């Protein structure tokens, strides 16, 4: 007898609110009476059914309108590695060495951060194969903690974290792309912002056209950043071969180490942030081929690779650059390249730009799936839960993600906004993994293709609590402001999701959804219609 699986919340709640079977039948049979009262249940009465639903054929099952499973094991590995490795390891891997004070202790902290991040990623392998829905943290929080907690997660990710981080990385890409044209002066803000917006729109176009095209772009740019880091590591080993590595000798490797608890804590804090992104593959679980095998394998292959690359890259830096110079440098990899590559040192800025481009692609890909999942659960407008009839991509959600990101081009101090939410990621990850422990206790009968030892999630949850405490200790005012902004999601939740809206608002939402269906050639995912009839 097969073990029971966790039932999708979409079949229990959101479909009845946005895309119920009764609405689809009414749309297929007749045009609604204009004089009839319009309430929340009739919001999507005129949503157009998909062609396959209107005229089923023998092959309609294969052509069902839904996000297709096309992400392979290699794509999954590329997604995780490409999202974790951004521009930071090239430009400013200084947070750890600033707090540790020495090369030897810095390398130990980097290795420890890799082990801790791998523990969290393994917990997500169990979550992703137990709750087999896309949406990542949002979906897990929704299943365990309910609608309000999930909406607050979605609220902050939608308004601030995803669009701001995507714009910042695209801006770094633009700056490095334009720097050769402005060798002796800063890159003009207007030019950099224009190129950043072009980066966002071009990658959005690729993601709209095809999932395979987006994953190929991700794989290609992941390979390019690994090649760049391999070059740095190679020259580091060549330098070690010469024997001229004063900062790594047994006598000097740990000289100046700061062994205070506060220093170690802040060093771990910086290192763990550099590993951020290991949970992004869980946002696209439903699009993976054989996720029960490929999701955990992607995690188990990619996390050791990232950890080894990070440690060896920093080792290579220390063969040439002293800890103090590294702290003061604005771009560590560029300084390293100028010493070893000579006239070819321009390769490093090019690779930094390519790394940023790939990171933006991975973030756009997963952000669109997050908002798509929110719309499918009824917590965002139904238009964001539409799928293109031919391309099978969430086109409205992708375009929405791109527009939100480009809006941050107006901001003059975007980094101060991002700093307000330094604790939020750890809060959500900790809640999700605490939910894993809760499900182990309350629903032991659930099917779990992957099951980690219980001490791993327990230890990691304690680590998340530690990271949250450190965030408030290091920047109490910013974290309190960020907490206040998070709480603004409560009235938004009550007004936008729980409130029974008047007829005129429902009518406007209905018209907007129909407009998006027509302009983007998109319809609701057919799987939702089938579940609604169960």
Short mmCIF file of C-alpha atoms in Angstrom, two decimals, residues 27-472:
data_model
loop_
_atom_site.label_atom_id
_atom_site.label_comp_id
_atom_site.label_asym_id
_atom_site.label_seq_id
_atom_site.Cartn_x
_atom_site.Cartn_y
_atom_site.Cartn_z
CA UNK A 27 -17.68 30.88 -19.19
CA UNK A 28 -17.93 28.05 -21.71
CA UNK A 29 -21.72 28.00 -21.82
CA UNK A 30 -22.90 31.58 -21.67
CA UNK A 31 -21.99 35.21 -21.25
CA UNK A 32 -22.86 36.41 -17.75
CA UNK A 33 -25.82 38.68 -17.20
CA UNK A 34 -24.58 42.24 -16.79
CA UNK A 35 -27.37 42.99 -14.28
CA UNK A 36 -26.66 39.94 -12.13
CA UNK A 37 -24.89 40.64 -8.84
CA UNK A 38 -21.16 39.99 -8.96
CA UNK A 39 -19.48 38.70 -5.85
CA UNK A 40 -16.10 37.23 -5.06
CA UNK A 41 -17.10 33.78 -6.29
CA UNK A 42 -17.88 35.12 -9.76
CA UNK A 43 -14.57 36.93 -10.11
CA UNK A 44 -13.27 34.77 -12.94
CA UNK A 45 -16.58 33.90 -14.62
CA UNK A 46 -15.39 35.07 -18.00
CA UNK A 47 -11.89 33.65 -17.84
CA UNK A 48 -11.41 31.95 -21.17
CA UNK A 49 -10.92 28.18 -21.05
CA UNK A 50 -7.87 26.73 -22.70
CA UNK A 51 -8.24 25.22 -26.17
CA UNK A 52 -7.52 21.76 -24.80
CA UNK A 53 -10.26 22.12 -22.22
CA UNK A 54 -12.77 23.43 -24.74
CA UNK A 55 -12.11 20.70 -27.29
CA UNK A 56 -10.49 17.66 -25.72
CA UNK A 57 -8.82 15.18 -28.00
CA UNK A 58 -6.91 11.96 -27.57
CA UNK A 59 -3.66 13.89 -27.33
CA UNK A 60 -4.99 16.65 -25.14
CA UNK A 61 -3.38 15.17 -22.07
CA UNK A 62 0.05 15.67 -23.60
CA UNK A 63 -0.84 19.23 -24.64
CA UNK A 64 -2.35 20.20 -21.30
CA UNK A 65 -1.76 23.84 -20.44
CA UNK A 66 0.67 23.73 -17.54
CA UNK A 67 4.32 24.37 -16.77
CA UNK A 68 6.12 21.42 -18.35
CA UNK A 69 8.74 19.24 -16.70
CA UNK A 70 11.88 20.16 -18.61
CA UNK A 71 14.54 20.93 -15.97
CA UNK A 72 17.16 18.18 -15.98
CA UNK A 73 19.73 17.22 -13.36
CA UNK A 74 22.38 19.31 -15.12
CA UNK A 75 20.02 22.28 -15.27
CA UNK A 76 19.34 21.92 -11.54
CA UNK A 77 23.04 21.89 -10.73
CA UNK A 78 23.57 24.95 -12.91
CA UNK A 79 20.65 26.72 -11.24
CA UNK A 80 22.03 26.25 -7.72
CA UNK A 81 25.67 27.00 -8.53
CA UNK A 82 24.81 29.92 -10.79
CA UNK A 83 22.54 31.50 -8.20
CA UNK A 84 24.93 31.13 -5.27
CA UNK A 85 28.04 32.34 -7.10
CA UNK A 86 27.35 35.94 -8.02
CA UNK A 87 29.67 38.92 -8.12
CA UNK A 88 30.62 38.86 -4.43
CA UNK A 89 33.38 36.24 -4.64
CA UNK A 90 35.05 38.32 -7.37
CA UNK A 91 34.61 41.79 -5.88
CA UNK A 92 34.35 41.85 -2.10
CA UNK A 93 34.94 38.53 -0.31
CA UNK A 94 36.15 40.73 2.55
CA UNK A 95 33.49 40.31 5.25
CA UNK A 96 35.00 37.07 6.53
CA UNK A 97 38.66 38.11 6.50
CA UNK A 98 37.83 41.48 8.06
CA UNK A 99 36.40 39.74 11.13
CA UNK A 100 38.86 36.83 11.33
CA UNK A 101 42.03 38.89 10.75
CA UNK A 102 44.08 36.07 9.20
CA UNK A 103 44.18 33.88 6.12
CA UNK A 104 44.09 30.57 8.00
CA UNK A 105 41.10 31.35 10.19
CA UNK A 106 39.30 32.88 7.21
CA UNK A 107 39.61 29.64 5.21
CA UNK A 108 38.30 27.62 8.17
CA UNK A 109 35.24 29.89 8.42
CA UNK A 110 34.57 29.57 4.68
CA UNK A 111 34.66 25.78 4.94
CA UNK A 112 32.38 25.84 8.00
CA UNK A 113 29.87 28.05 6.19
CA UNK A 114 29.83 25.58 3.30
CA UNK A 115 29.07 22.69 5.64
CA UNK A 116 26.28 24.62 7.41
CA UNK A 117 24.71 25.67 4.09
CA UNK A 118 24.85 22.09 2.85
CA UNK A 119 22.94 20.98 5.96
CA UNK A 120 20.18 23.48 5.14
CA UNK A 121 20.13 22.40 1.51
CA UNK A 122 19.70 18.75 2.51
CA UNK A 123 16.70 19.74 4.64
CA UNK A 124 15.24 21.39 1.55
CA UNK A 125 15.81 18.18 -0.39
CA UNK A 126 13.43 16.46 2.05
CA UNK A 127 10.93 19.35 1.94
CA UNK A 128 10.98 19.48 -1.86
CA UNK A 129 10.31 15.76 -2.24
CA UNK A 130 7.65 15.70 0.48
CA UNK A 131 5.73 18.82 -0.57
CA UNK A 132 6.05 18.44 -4.32
CA UNK A 133 4.82 21.89 -5.30
CA UNK A 134 6.79 24.82 -6.69
CA UNK A 135 7.13 27.95 -4.60
CA UNK A 136 9.94 27.06 -2.21
CA UNK A 137 9.79 28.73 1.22
CA UNK A 138 6.42 30.28 0.42
CA UNK A 139 4.77 26.90 -0.23
CA UNK A 140 6.29 25.27 2.86
CA UNK A 141 5.26 28.16 5.12
CA UNK A 142 1.76 28.05 3.64
CA UNK A 143 1.42 24.33 4.36
CA UNK A 144 2.66 24.52 7.94
CA UNK A 145 1.86 28.02 9.26
CA UNK A 146 -1.15 29.04 7.22
CA UNK A 147 -2.17 31.84 4.90
CA UNK A 148 -1.12 34.96 6.82
CA UNK A 149 2.49 33.90 7.39
CA UNK A 150 2.80 32.82 3.75
CA UNK A 151 1.32 36.11 2.52
CA UNK A 152 3.79 38.16 4.57
CA UNK A 153 6.62 36.15 3.01
CA UNK A 154 5.17 36.78 -0.44
CA UNK A 155 4.55 40.46 0.33
CA UNK A 156 8.16 41.27 1.22
CA UNK A 157 9.65 39.11 -1.53
CA UNK A 158 7.41 40.77 -4.11
CA UNK A 159 7.86 44.39 -3.09
CA UNK A 160 11.48 44.51 -1.97
CA UNK A 161 13.76 41.49 -1.82
CA UNK A 162 13.40 39.93 -5.29
CA UNK A 163 13.12 43.07 -7.45
CA UNK A 164 15.77 45.04 -5.54
CA UNK A 165 18.34 42.24 -5.58
CA UNK A 166 17.73 41.56 -9.28
CA UNK A 167 18.18 45.21 -10.13
CA UNK A 168 21.35 45.54 -8.03
CA UNK A 169 23.02 42.56 -9.70
CA UNK A 170 22.02 43.81 -13.16
CA UNK A 171 23.46 47.21 -12.22
CA UNK A 172 26.78 45.58 -11.29
CA UNK A 173 26.71 43.80 -14.65
CA UNK A 174 26.12 47.11 -16.43
CA UNK A 175 28.91 48.85 -14.51
CA UNK A 176 31.50 46.22 -15.42
CA UNK A 177 30.30 46.13 -19.01
CA UNK A 178 30.70 49.90 -19.40
CA UNK A 179 33.87 50.36 -17.34
CA UNK A 180 36.26 49.90 -20.33
CA UNK A 181 34.54 52.89 -21.98
CA UNK A 182 35.18 55.02 -18.88
CA UNK A 183 38.65 53.89 -17.71
CA UNK A 184 39.54 57.07 -15.84
CA UNK A 185 36.20 58.14 -14.40
CA UNK A 186 33.11 56.61 -12.81
CA UNK A 187 30.51 55.08 -15.09
CA UNK A 188 27.57 57.52 -15.53
CA UNK A 189 24.52 56.47 -13.53
CA UNK A 190 22.13 57.00 -16.43
CA UNK A 191 24.14 54.75 -18.76
CA UNK A 192 24.50 52.04 -16.13
CA UNK A 193 20.78 52.11 -15.31
CA UNK A 194 19.88 51.89 -19.00
CA UNK A 195 22.09 48.83 -19.54
CA UNK A 196 20.76 47.27 -16.33
CA UNK A 197 17.19 47.62 -17.60
CA UNK A 198 18.21 46.16 -20.96
CA UNK A 199 19.74 43.20 -19.11
CA UNK A 200 16.47 42.62 -17.24
CA UNK A 201 14.27 42.92 -20.33
CA UNK A 202 16.45 40.68 -22.52
CA UNK A 203 16.56 37.93 -19.89
CA UNK A 204 12.81 38.25 -19.32
CA UNK A 205 12.31 37.76 -23.06
CA UNK A 206 14.45 34.61 -22.99
CA UNK A 207 12.52 33.26 -20.02
CA UNK A 208 9.20 33.97 -21.73
CA UNK A 209 10.21 32.23 -24.95
CA UNK A 210 11.26 28.89 -23.47
CA UNK A 211 12.18 27.20 -20.22
CA UNK A 212 14.87 25.28 -22.10
CA UNK A 213 16.35 28.52 -23.45
CA UNK A 214 16.44 30.00 -19.94
CA UNK A 215 18.12 26.91 -18.48
CA UNK A 216 20.65 26.83 -21.33
CA UNK A 217 21.53 30.46 -20.60
CA UNK A 218 21.89 29.55 -16.93
CA UNK A 219 24.12 26.57 -17.71
CA UNK A 220 26.31 28.59 -20.07
CA UNK A 221 26.91 31.47 -17.65
CA UNK A 222 27.42 29.09 -14.73
CA UNK A 223 30.14 27.41 -16.76
CA UNK A 224 31.70 30.80 -17.53
CA UNK A 225 31.91 31.84 -13.88
CA UNK A 226 33.34 28.45 -12.91
CA UNK A 227 35.92 28.89 -15.66
CA UNK A 228 36.86 32.31 -14.29
CA UNK A 229 37.25 30.95 -10.78
CA UNK A 230 39.22 27.98 -12.15
CA UNK A 231 41.66 30.44 -13.74
CA UNK A 232 42.09 32.24 -10.42
CA UNK A 233 42.56 28.94 -8.57
CA UNK A 234 45.08 27.72 -11.19
CA UNK A 235 47.25 30.82 -10.80
CA UNK A 236 46.96 30.42 -7.05
CA UNK A 237 48.39 26.90 -7.23
CA UNK A 238 51.11 28.11 -9.59
CA UNK A 239 52.02 30.73 -6.99
CA UNK A 240 52.06 28.06 -4.28
CA UNK A 241 54.39 26.02 -6.52
CA UNK A 242 56.89 28.89 -6.52
CA UNK A 243 56.98 28.79 -2.73
CA UNK A 244 56.42 32.54 -2.50
CA UNK A 245 53.29 32.52 -0.32
CA UNK A 246 54.19 34.47 2.84
CA UNK A 247 50.58 34.80 4.06
CA UNK A 248 50.04 31.03 4.03
CA UNK A 249 53.16 29.85 5.83
CA UNK A 250 52.59 28.05 9.15
CA UNK A 251 54.16 30.99 10.97
CA UNK A 252 51.97 33.68 9.40
CA UNK A 253 48.76 31.90 8.34
CA UNK A 254 47.08 32.54 11.69
CA UNK A 255 48.94 35.69 12.65
CA UNK A 256 46.55 38.43 13.74
CA UNK A 257 43.59 36.05 14.16
CA UNK A 258 40.66 37.56 16.03
CA UNK A 259 39.35 34.81 18.27
CA UNK A 260 36.67 36.82 20.02
CA UNK A 261 33.17 35.39 19.99
CA UNK A 262 31.80 38.55 18.35
CA UNK A 263 34.37 38.34 15.54
CA UNK A 264 33.68 34.67 14.82
CA UNK A 265 29.95 35.31 14.89
CA UNK A 266 30.16 38.17 12.38
CA UNK A 267 32.55 36.18 10.17
CA UNK A 268 30.08 33.29 10.02
CA UNK A 269 27.31 35.78 9.34
CA UNK A 270 29.15 37.19 6.31
CA UNK A 271 30.17 33.77 5.01
CA UNK A 272 26.67 32.29 5.21
CA UNK A 273 25.25 35.21 3.26
CA UNK A 274 27.76 34.47 0.49
CA UNK A 275 26.19 31.00 0.17
CA UNK A 276 22.67 32.41 -0.23
CA UNK A 277 20.65 30.90 -3.07
CA UNK A 278 20.98 27.17 -2.29
CA UNK A 279 17.20 26.97 -1.82
CA UNK A 280 16.22 28.45 -5.20
CA UNK A 281 15.78 25.14 -7.02
CA UNK A 282 12.85 24.34 -4.72
CA UNK A 283 10.93 27.19 -6.35
CA UNK A 284 10.65 25.15 -9.57
CA UNK A 285 10.05 21.63 -8.23
CA UNK A 286 7.04 21.02 -10.48
CA UNK A 287 9.14 21.73 -13.59
CA UNK A 288 11.90 19.27 -12.77
CA UNK A 289 12.17 15.92 -14.52
CA UNK A 290 11.96 13.22 -11.84
CA UNK A 291 12.33 15.65 -8.90
CA UNK A 292 12.49 12.83 -6.34
CA UNK A 293 15.85 11.89 -7.84
CA UNK A 294 17.14 15.08 -9.45
CA UNK A 295 16.34 17.60 -6.69
CA UNK A 296 18.40 15.91 -3.96
CA UNK A 297 21.12 14.94 -6.44
CA UNK A 298 21.40 18.55 -7.68
CA UNK A 299 21.83 19.71 -4.10
CA UNK A 300 24.33 17.00 -3.16
CA UNK A 301 26.47 17.70 -6.24
CA UNK A 302 26.33 21.49 -6.33
CA UNK A 303 26.89 22.34 -2.65
CA UNK A 304 30.28 20.57 -2.33
CA UNK A 305 31.35 22.16 -5.62
CA UNK A 306 30.48 25.66 -4.38
CA UNK A 307 32.17 25.06 -1.02
CA UNK A 308 35.40 23.78 -2.60
CA UNK A 309 35.43 26.60 -5.17
CA UNK A 310 34.90 29.26 -2.48
CA UNK A 311 37.67 27.88 -0.25
CA UNK A 312 40.16 27.42 -3.10
CA UNK A 313 39.40 30.86 -4.55
CA UNK A 314 40.10 32.54 -1.23
CA UNK A 315 43.21 30.39 -0.87
CA UNK A 316 44.35 31.64 -4.28
CA UNK A 317 43.74 35.25 -3.25
CA UNK A 318 45.89 34.78 -0.13
CA UNK A 319 48.81 33.48 -2.21
CA UNK A 320 49.19 37.00 -3.60
CA UNK A 321 47.19 39.44 -1.49
CA UNK A 322 47.58 40.05 2.24
CA UNK A 323 44.50 39.98 4.48
CA UNK A 324 44.77 43.74 5.06
CA UNK A 325 45.01 44.54 1.34
CA UNK A 326 42.03 42.28 0.70
CA UNK A 327 39.96 44.19 3.24
CA UNK A 328 40.87 47.52 1.62
CA UNK A 329 40.45 46.37 -2.00
CA UNK A 330 37.33 47.40 -3.93
CA UNK A 331 37.64 44.45 -6.32
CA UNK A 332 39.83 41.61 -5.05
CA UNK A 333 39.70 39.52 -8.23
CA UNK A 334 40.71 42.52 -10.35
CA UNK A 335 43.70 43.17 -8.09
CA UNK A 336 44.64 39.49 -8.34
CA UNK A 337 44.24 39.56 -12.13
CA UNK A 338 46.42 42.65 -12.54
CA UNK A 339 49.24 40.84 -10.71
CA UNK A 340 49.04 37.50 -12.57
CA UNK A 341 47.42 38.19 -15.95
CA UNK A 342 49.13 41.43 -16.95
CA UNK A 343 47.71 42.67 -20.26
CA UNK A 344 45.00 40.00 -20.08
CA UNK A 345 43.70 41.29 -16.74
CA UNK A 346 40.66 42.68 -18.56
CA UNK A 347 39.33 39.10 -18.56
CA UNK A 348 38.41 39.32 -14.87
CA UNK A 349 35.95 42.25 -15.22
CA UNK A 350 34.41 40.47 -18.22
CA UNK A 351 33.89 37.31 -16.17
CA UNK A 352 32.43 39.36 -13.31
CA UNK A 353 29.88 40.78 -15.73
CA UNK A 354 29.04 37.32 -17.08
CA UNK A 355 28.63 36.02 -13.55
CA UNK A 356 26.18 38.80 -12.75
CA UNK A 357 24.23 38.18 -15.95
CA UNK A 358 23.78 34.51 -15.07
CA UNK A 359 22.76 35.34 -11.50
CA UNK A 360 20.05 37.71 -12.75
CA UNK A 361 18.72 35.00 -15.06
CA UNK A 362 18.42 32.47 -12.23
CA UNK A 363 16.73 34.98 -9.95
CA UNK A 364 14.21 36.05 -12.62
CA UNK A 365 13.40 32.42 -13.38
CA UNK A 366 12.64 31.53 -9.76
CA UNK A 367 10.99 34.86 -8.85
CA UNK A 368 8.39 34.40 -11.57
CA UNK A 369 7.57 30.94 -10.19
CA UNK A 370 7.18 32.38 -6.70
CA UNK A 371 4.63 34.95 -7.86
CA UNK A 372 2.96 32.33 -10.04
CA UNK A 373 2.59 30.09 -6.99
CA UNK A 374 1.14 33.00 -5.01
CA UNK A 375 -1.45 33.68 -7.71
CA UNK A 376 -2.33 29.99 -7.91
CA UNK A 377 -3.03 30.01 -4.18
CA UNK A 378 -5.29 33.05 -4.63
CA UNK A 379 -3.02 35.46 -2.72
CA UNK A 380 -2.02 37.46 -5.81
CA UNK A 381 -4.16 38.53 -8.78
CA UNK A 382 -5.27 35.60 -10.94
CA UNK A 383 -3.56 37.17 -13.96
CA UNK A 384 -0.16 36.22 -12.51
CA UNK A 385 -1.21 32.56 -12.49
CA UNK A 386 -1.67 32.31 -16.26
CA UNK A 387 0.39 30.10 -18.58
CA UNK A 388 1.11 30.82 -22.26
CA UNK A 389 -0.87 28.44 -24.47
CA UNK A 390 2.05 27.62 -26.80
CA UNK A 391 5.21 28.38 -24.86
CA UNK A 392 4.04 26.90 -21.54
CA UNK A 393 5.79 29.64 -19.54
CA UNK A 394 4.28 32.01 -16.92
CA UNK A 395 4.56 35.05 -19.19
CA UNK A 396 2.46 37.50 -17.10
CA UNK A 397 4.39 36.64 -13.95
CA UNK A 398 7.74 37.05 -15.73
CA UNK A 399 6.80 40.45 -17.11
CA UNK A 400 5.48 41.52 -13.72
CA UNK A 401 8.81 40.49 -12.12
CA UNK A 402 10.78 42.46 -14.71
CA UNK A 403 8.69 45.62 -14.26
CA UNK A 404 9.03 45.50 -10.47
CA UNK A 405 12.81 45.18 -10.80
CA UNK A 406 13.13 48.09 -13.22
CA UNK A 407 11.15 50.33 -10.89
CA UNK A 408 14.15 50.27 -8.55
CA UNK A 409 16.09 52.26 -11.14
CA UNK A 410 14.31 55.28 -9.63
CA UNK A 411 15.90 54.64 -6.22
CA UNK A 412 19.07 56.57 -5.36
CA UNK A 413 20.04 54.44 -2.36
CA UNK A 414 18.82 50.93 -3.05
CA UNK A 415 21.36 49.27 -0.76
CA UNK A 416 19.89 50.90 2.33
CA UNK A 417 16.54 49.34 1.42
CA UNK A 418 18.06 45.87 1.06
CA UNK A 419 19.89 46.18 4.39
CA UNK A 420 16.57 46.57 6.21
CA UNK A 421 15.81 42.89 5.54
CA UNK A 422 19.12 41.20 6.37
CA UNK A 423 17.31 38.90 8.81
CA UNK A 424 14.26 38.07 6.69
CA UNK A 425 15.82 35.31 4.59
CA UNK A 426 16.97 33.44 7.69
CA UNK A 427 13.57 33.89 9.30
CA UNK A 428 11.81 32.27 6.33
CA UNK A 429 14.34 29.48 5.90
CA UNK A 430 14.23 28.74 9.62
CA UNK A 431 10.43 28.63 9.59
CA UNK A 432 10.44 26.26 6.61
CA UNK A 433 12.90 23.83 8.19
CA UNK A 434 11.13 24.05 11.56
CA UNK A 435 8.04 23.06 9.56
CA UNK A 436 9.93 19.95 8.41
CA UNK A 437 10.39 18.94 12.05
CA UNK A 438 6.72 19.71 12.75
CA UNK A 439 5.56 17.54 9.85
CA UNK A 440 7.78 14.70 11.05
CA UNK A 441 5.91 14.82 14.35
CA UNK A 442 2.34 15.55 13.25
CA UNK A 443 2.29 13.64 9.92
CA UNK A 444 4.74 10.76 10.18
CA UNK A 445 2.77 8.85 7.53
CA UNK A 446 3.67 11.26 4.71
CA UNK A 447 5.68 9.84 1.86
CA UNK A 448 9.29 11.06 2.17
CA UNK A 449 11.59 9.87 -0.65
CA UNK A 450 14.41 11.75 1.11
CA UNK A 451 14.69 11.76 4.89
CA UNK A 452 17.57 13.47 6.67
CA UNK A 453 18.71 12.70 10.21
CA UNK A 454 16.59 14.74 12.60
CA UNK A 455 19.58 16.47 14.24
CA UNK A 456 20.36 18.22 10.93
CA UNK A 457 17.15 20.30 10.76
CA UNK A 458 17.22 20.89 14.53
CA UNK A 459 20.79 22.22 14.42
CA UNK A 460 20.07 24.31 11.35
CA UNK A 461 16.98 25.90 12.89
CA UNK A 462 19.10 26.88 15.88
CA UNK A 463 21.60 28.34 13.42
CA UNK A 464 18.84 30.40 11.80
CA UNK A 465 17.80 31.74 15.21
CA UNK A 466 21.44 32.64 15.76
CA UNK A 467 21.59 34.51 12.43
CA UNK A 468 18.42 36.46 13.24
CA UNK A 469 19.75 37.44 16.66
CA UNK A 470 23.06 38.55 15.12
CA UNK A 471 21.18 40.64 12.54
CA UNK A 472 19.30 42.51 15.25
#
